[in-house]
Coordinates of C-alpha atoms and ligand atoms in Angstrom, one line a residue:
M1 CA 129.6 131.8 118.3
L2 CA 131.6 134.9 119.0
T3 CA 131.3 136.3 115.5
G4 CA 132.0 140.1 115.3
L5 CA 134.0 140.2 118.6
H6 CA 137.6 141.6 118.5
I7 CA 139.8 140.3 121.3
A8 CA 143.3 141.1 122.3
I9 CA 145.1 138.2 123.8
I10 CA 148.2 139.6 125.6
G11 CA 151.0 137.3 126.7
G12 CA 150.9 133.9 128.5
D13 CA 152.1 130.3 128.3
A14 CA 150.9 127.1 126.7
R15 CA 147.6 127.4 128.5
Q16 CA 146.8 130.5 126.3
L17 CA 147.1 128.4 123.2
E18 CA 143.9 126.5 124.2
V19 CA 142.2 129.9 124.7
I20 CA 143.3 131.0 121.2
R21 CA 142.2 127.7 119.7
K22 CA 138.7 127.8 121.2
L23 CA 138.0 131.5 120.5
T24 CA 139.2 131.2 116.8
D25 CA 136.9 128.1 116.5
L26 CA 134.1 130.3 117.7
D27 CA 134.9 132.8 115.0
A28 CA 136.2 135.7 117.2
K29 CA 138.8 138.0 115.6
L30 CA 142.0 137.8 117.6
S31 CA 145.0 140.1 118.0
L32 CA 147.8 138.1 119.5
I33 CA 150.4 140.3 121.3
G34 CA 153.5 138.6 122.7
F35 CA 153.3 135.6 120.4
D36 CA 155.8 136.5 117.7
Q37 CA 158.0 133.4 118.4
L38 CA 155.1 131.0 118.2
D39 CA 155.5 128.8 115.1
H40 CA 151.9 127.8 114.9
G41 CA 149.4 130.1 113.0
F42 CA 145.6 130.2 113.8
T43 CA 143.1 131.3 111.2
G44 CA 141.4 134.5 112.3
A45 CA 144.2 135.5 114.6
S46 CA 147.0 137.9 113.7
K47 CA 150.3 138.3 115.6
E48 CA 150.8 142.0 116.4
Q49 CA 153.1 144.3 118.5
L50 CA 151.3 146.0 121.3
D51 CA 151.8 149.5 119.7
E52 CA 150.2 148.2 116.4
V53 CA 146.9 147.3 118.0
D54 CA 144.0 149.7 117.5
F55 CA 142.5 149.4 120.9
S56 CA 139.5 151.6 120.0
N57 CA 138.1 148.5 118.3
V58 CA 138.9 145.9 121.0
D59 CA 135.9 144.4 122.7
S60 CA 137.9 142.5 125.3
I61 CA 141.5 142.0 126.6
I62 CA 142.6 138.6 127.8
L63 CA 145.6 138.4 130.1
P64 CA 147.4 135.3 131.3
V65 CA 146.6 133.6 134.5
A66 CA 149.2 135.6 136.4
G67 CA 147.9 138.9 135.0
T68 CA 150.7 141.5 135.2
N69 CA 153.5 142.1 137.7
N70 CA 153.5 145.2 139.9
E71 CA 155.0 147.3 137.1
G72 CA 152.3 146.3 134.6
E73 CA 154.6 143.9 132.7
V74 CA 152.9 140.8 131.2
D75 CA 154.8 137.5 131.1
T76 CA 155.0 135.7 127.8
I77 CA 157.0 132.7 126.9
F78 CA 156.5 133.1 123.2
S79 CA 158.3 136.5 122.7
N80 CA 161.2 138.4 123.9
E81 CA 159.3 141.7 123.4
K82 CA 158.7 143.5 126.7
V83 CA 154.9 143.8 127.0
V84 CA 153.7 146.5 129.5
L85 CA 150.1 147.4 130.0
T86 CA 149.7 151.2 130.5
E87 CA 146.8 153.6 131.2
E88 CA 147.6 155.4 127.9
L89 CA 147.1 152.2 125.8
L90 CA 144.0 150.8 127.5
S91 CA 142.1 154.1 127.9
N92 CA 141.6 153.9 124.1
T93 CA 139.4 150.8 124.5
P94 CA 135.6 151.3 124.2
E95 CA 133.6 151.6 127.4
H96 CA 132.1 148.0 127.0
C97 CA 135.7 146.5 126.9
V98 CA 136.1 143.8 129.6
I99 CA 139.5 142.7 130.9
Y100 CA 139.9 139.1 131.9
S101 CA 142.8 137.8 134.0
G102 CA 143.4 134.8 136.1
I103 CA 144.3 136.8 139.3
S104 CA 145.1 140.4 139.9
N105 CA 147.3 142.7 141.9
H106 CA 147.4 146.4 142.9
Y107 CA 148.7 147.5 139.6
L108 CA 146.0 145.8 137.5
D109 CA 143.2 146.7 139.9
N110 CA 144.3 150.4 139.9
L111 CA 144.6 150.4 136.2
A112 CA 141.1 149.0 135.6
E113 CA 139.7 151.5 138.1
K114 CA 141.4 154.4 136.6
I115 CA 140.2 153.7 133.0
K116 CA 136.9 152.5 134.3
R117 CA 136.8 149.2 132.6
R118 CA 135.5 145.9 134.2
L119 CA 138.2 143.6 135.4
V120 CA 137.1 139.9 135.7
K121 CA 139.4 137.6 137.9
L122 CA 138.7 134.2 136.5
F123 CA 140.4 132.3 139.4
E124 CA 138.1 133.9 142.0
R125 CA 135.2 132.0 140.4
D126 CA 134.1 128.8 142.0
D127 CA 133.7 126.9 138.8
V128 CA 137.3 127.7 137.6
A129 CA 138.8 127.0 141.0
I130 CA 137.0 123.6 141.3
Y131 CA 137.9 122.5 137.8
N132 CA 141.4 123.7 138.4
S133 CA 141.7 121.7 141.5
I134 CA 141.7 118.5 139.4
P135 CA 145.2 119.1 137.8
T136 CA 146.4 120.6 141.0
V137 CA 145.7 117.4 142.8
E138 CA 147.4 115.4 140.1
G139 CA 150.5 117.7 140.4
T140 CA 150.4 117.2 144.2
I141 CA 150.4 113.5 143.8
M142 CA 153.4 113.7 141.4
M143 CA 155.4 115.9 143.9
V144 CA 154.7 113.5 146.8
I145 CA 155.8 110.5 144.8
Q146 CA 158.9 112.3 143.6
H147 CA 160.0 113.4 147.2
T148 CA 159.2 110.5 149.3
E149 CA 160.6 106.9 149.5
F150 CA 157.3 105.4 150.8
T151 CA 153.9 104.8 149.2
I152 CA 151.0 107.2 149.6
H153 CA 149.0 104.2 150.4
N154 CA 149.0 103.7 154.3
S155 CA 150.9 106.9 154.9
N156 CA 149.7 109.5 157.2
V157 CA 148.7 112.6 155.3
A158 CA 147.5 115.9 156.9
V159 CA 145.6 118.3 154.6
L160 CA 145.3 121.9 155.9
G161 CA 142.2 123.8 154.7
M162 CA 138.9 122.5 153.4
G163 CA 138.3 124.9 150.5
R164 CA 138.1 124.1 146.8
V165 CA 141.7 122.6 146.6
G166 CA 141.7 121.1 150.1
L167 CA 138.6 119.0 149.6
S168 CA 139.8 117.6 146.2
V169 CA 143.3 116.9 147.7
A170 CA 141.9 115.2 150.8
R171 CA 139.5 113.0 148.9
T172 CA 142.0 111.9 146.3
F173 CA 144.6 111.0 148.8
A174 CA 142.1 109.0 150.8
A175 CA 141.1 107.2 147.7
L176 CA 144.8 106.2 147.2
G177 CA 144.7 104.5 150.6
A178 CA 146.4 107.2 152.7
N179 CA 145.2 107.8 156.2
V180 CA 144.0 111.4 155.7
K181 CA 143.3 113.9 158.5
V182 CA 142.0 117.3 157.5
G183 CA 142.5 120.5 159.6
A184 CA 139.8 123.2 159.3
R185 CA 138.2 125.9 161.5
K186 CA 134.5 125.9 160.6
S187 CA 132.2 123.3 162.2
E188 CA 130.5 122.6 158.9
H189 CA 133.9 121.7 157.4
I190 CA 134.6 119.4 160.3
A191 CA 131.3 117.7 159.8
R192 CA 131.9 117.3 156.1
I193 CA 135.3 115.8 156.7
F194 CA 133.7 113.3 159.1
E195 CA 130.9 112.5 156.6
M196 CA 133.6 111.7 154.0
G197 CA 135.2 109.1 156.2
M198 CA 138.3 111.1 157.0
K199 CA 139.6 112.3 160.4
P200 CA 138.8 116.0 161.1
F201 CA 140.7 118.2 163.5
H202 CA 140.4 121.9 164.5
L203 CA 143.4 124.0 163.3
S204 CA 143.8 125.1 166.9
H205 CA 145.1 121.6 167.6
L206 CA 147.5 121.6 164.6
E207 CA 150.6 121.2 166.8
S208 CA 149.5 118.0 168.5
E209 CA 147.9 116.6 165.3
I210 CA 151.0 117.0 163.2
Q211 CA 153.2 114.8 165.3
D212 CA 152.6 111.5 163.5
V213 CA 152.3 112.9 159.9
D214 CA 154.4 111.7 156.9
V215 CA 153.1 114.3 154.4
C216 CA 151.6 117.7 155.2
I217 CA 149.8 119.4 152.4
N218 CA 148.8 123.1 153.1
T219 CA 146.2 124.9 151.0
I220 CA 145.7 127.8 153.5
P221 CA 147.1 131.1 152.2
H222 CA 148.0 132.3 155.7
H223 CA 151.1 131.7 157.9
I224 CA 149.8 128.4 159.4
V225 CA 152.7 125.9 159.3
T226 CA 154.7 128.0 161.7
A227 CA 158.1 127.2 163.3
S228 CA 156.3 125.8 166.3
V229 CA 154.2 123.4 164.1
I230 CA 157.3 122.3 162.2
S231 CA 159.3 121.7 165.5
R232 CA 156.7 119.0 166.3
M233 CA 157.0 117.1 163.0
L234 CA 158.8 113.8 162.5
P235 CA 162.2 114.4 160.8
H236 CA 161.0 112.7 157.5
T237 CA 157.8 114.7 157.2
L238 CA 157.4 116.2 153.7
I239 CA 155.6 119.6 153.5
I240 CA 153.9 120.5 150.2
D241 CA 152.6 124.0 150.3
L242 CA 150.0 124.7 147.6
A243 CA 148.9 128.1 148.9
S244 CA 149.5 131.0 146.7
K245 CA 152.9 132.8 147.2
P246 CA 154.5 133.2 149.7
G247 CA 152.7 130.0 151.0
G248 CA 151.8 129.4 154.6
T249 CA 155.0 127.7 155.7
D250 CA 158.0 129.0 157.7
F251 CA 160.4 127.7 155.0
R252 CA 163.4 129.2 156.8
Y253 CA 162.7 127.3 159.9
A254 CA 161.9 124.1 158.0
E255 CA 165.3 124.2 156.2
K256 CA 167.0 124.8 159.5
R257 CA 165.4 121.8 161.0
G258 CA 166.1 119.6 158.0
I259 CA 162.5 119.2 157.1
K260 CA 161.8 119.1 153.4
A261 CA 159.3 121.9 152.5
L262 CA 158.3 122.8 148.9
L263 CA 156.2 125.7 147.7
A264 CA 154.5 124.3 144.6
P265 CA 152.7 127.1 142.7
G266 CA 151.1 126.8 139.3
L267 CA 150.8 123.0 139.2
P268 CA 148.0 122.9 136.6
G269 CA 150.1 124.8 134.1
I270 CA 153.0 122.5 134.8
V271 CA 151.4 119.0 134.8
A272 CA 148.5 119.6 132.4
P273 CA 148.7 122.8 130.4
K274 CA 146.3 121.7 127.8
T275 CA 143.5 120.8 130.4
A276 CA 144.3 123.9 132.4
G277 CA 144.0 126.0 129.2
Q278 CA 140.7 124.3 128.3
I279 CA 139.2 125.0 131.7
V280 CA 139.9 128.8 131.2
A281 CA 138.9 128.7 127.5
N282 CA 135.5 127.1 128.3
V283 CA 134.6 129.6 131.0
L284 CA 135.9 132.5 128.9
S285 CA 133.8 131.7 125.8
K286 CA 130.7 131.6 128.0
L287 CA 131.6 134.9 129.7
L288 CA 132.4 136.7 126.5
R289 CA 129.1 135.8 125.2
E290 CA 127.3 137.0 128.4
D291 CA 129.4 140.0 129.2
I292 CA 129.9 141.5 125.8
L293 CA 128.0 140.0 122.9
E294 CA 124.6 139.9 124.7
R295 CA 125.0 143.4 126.2
K296 CA 126.1 144.8 122.9
G297 CA 123.1 143.0 121.3
N298 CA 120.7 144.5 123.9
K299 CA 121.9 148.0 123.3
E300 CA 121.5 147.8 119.5
Ligands
NAP401 P1 139.6 128.5 149.1 O1 138.5 127.7 148.5 O2 139.4 130.0 149.5 O3 140.1 127.7 150.5 C1 141.0 128.3 151.4 C2 141.0 127.5 152.6 O4 141.8 128.2 153.5 C3 139.6 127.5 153.3 O5 139.4 126.2 153.9 C4 139.7 128.5 154.4 O6 138.9 128.3 155.5 C5 141.2 128.4 154.8 N1 141.7 129.7 155.4 C6 141.9 130.8 154.8 N2 142.5 131.7 155.6 C7 142.6 131.0 156.8 C8 143.1 131.4 158.1 N3 143.5 132.6 158.4 N4 143.2 130.4 159.1 C9 142.7 129.2 158.8 N5 142.1 128.8 157.6 C10 142.1 129.7 156.6 O7 140.8 128.5 148.2 P2 141.3 127.3 147.2 O8 140.7 127.6 145.8 O9 141.1 126.0 147.8 O10 142.9 127.6 147.0 C11 143.7 127.4 148.1 C12 145.0 128.1 147.8 O11 145.7 127.2 146.8 C13 145.0 129.5 147.3 O12 146.1 130.2 147.8 C14 145.2 129.3 145.8 O13 145.7 130.4 145.2 C15 146.1 128.1 145.8 N6 146.1 127.3 144.5 C16 147.4 126.8 144.3 C17 147.4 125.9 143.1 C18 148.8 125.3 142.9 O14 149.1 124.9 141.8 N7 149.7 125.3 143.8 C19 146.3 125.7 142.3 C20 145.1 126.2 142.7 C21 145.0 127.0 143.8 P3 137.6 129.1 155.9 O15 136.6 128.5 154.9 O16 137.3 128.6 157.2 O17 137.8 130.5 155.6

């Protein structure tokens, strides 16, 4: 249980509703900022304006997956209120206050450093990234079906990158009957791809390996699908770029060559907001216990 914890949940989308549901079930006291247009009420949670919250009593701040923009503004789909995190507001929090965000940027990193509060980036954790790869793969399948006129079964699919997303994507497309080849740069990744019954290739051979591919799925957050790679593709090749913005594809050149290339960020929140929210909520409830309740308990 999280009895006795006061948590400020600031902004977010449908995923954050699962976090609110879970934390109120666990008996935490919640201040919801940026939720004034949300019809649903939660016992133990009160909707407040940012300047109404007494941050000196707040044990933790939970931000949405995207964190803030570079001006400190937090996105919220349940309010028209502009919510901006400032040093002035957050410096009132007690020293043990932990800030949780999906990802971070310069603004948020600097802010946490200045006010000397711990910032936890949930999406850097392996467990969150692996669970999150499940709805990401389902969203990728949806996009490939929507943007091709052939079956996934028996098509030639190249997956670039063998990280947490790449592995899940490759395995699932292979299970759907595609002929999957995976591009990686580490010998242990090449070995694993071979062990899984797929065709491995080193990324240094990308230009020659891409020539017979129907669908290219990139998971590498680095400029990898260059103009020169795209120039070798078949005219009907579909590129789905899953890597975080700006992706790893030369979209300008793809458009010039008439190759369909789609940047597909945030698929879990689009195709399965409830599951994506539950993934974050489950990890958060464990971390809040370990990071705050147990430490507070040890001090007392
Ligand atoms: P990850 O586990 O870190 O895997 C990244 C992969 O990229 C690894 O195979 C890594 O290879 C490779 N890589 C990185 N830099 C490279 C470079 N310069 N050259 C060649 N290979 C390189 O990350 P992940 O969790 O799989 O996530 C992959 C991307 O998808 C991230 O950008 C993430 O933000 C994004 N993502 C998108 C969605 C969505 O909805 N679109 C959902 C989840 C995640 P090495 O191991 O050799 O370094």
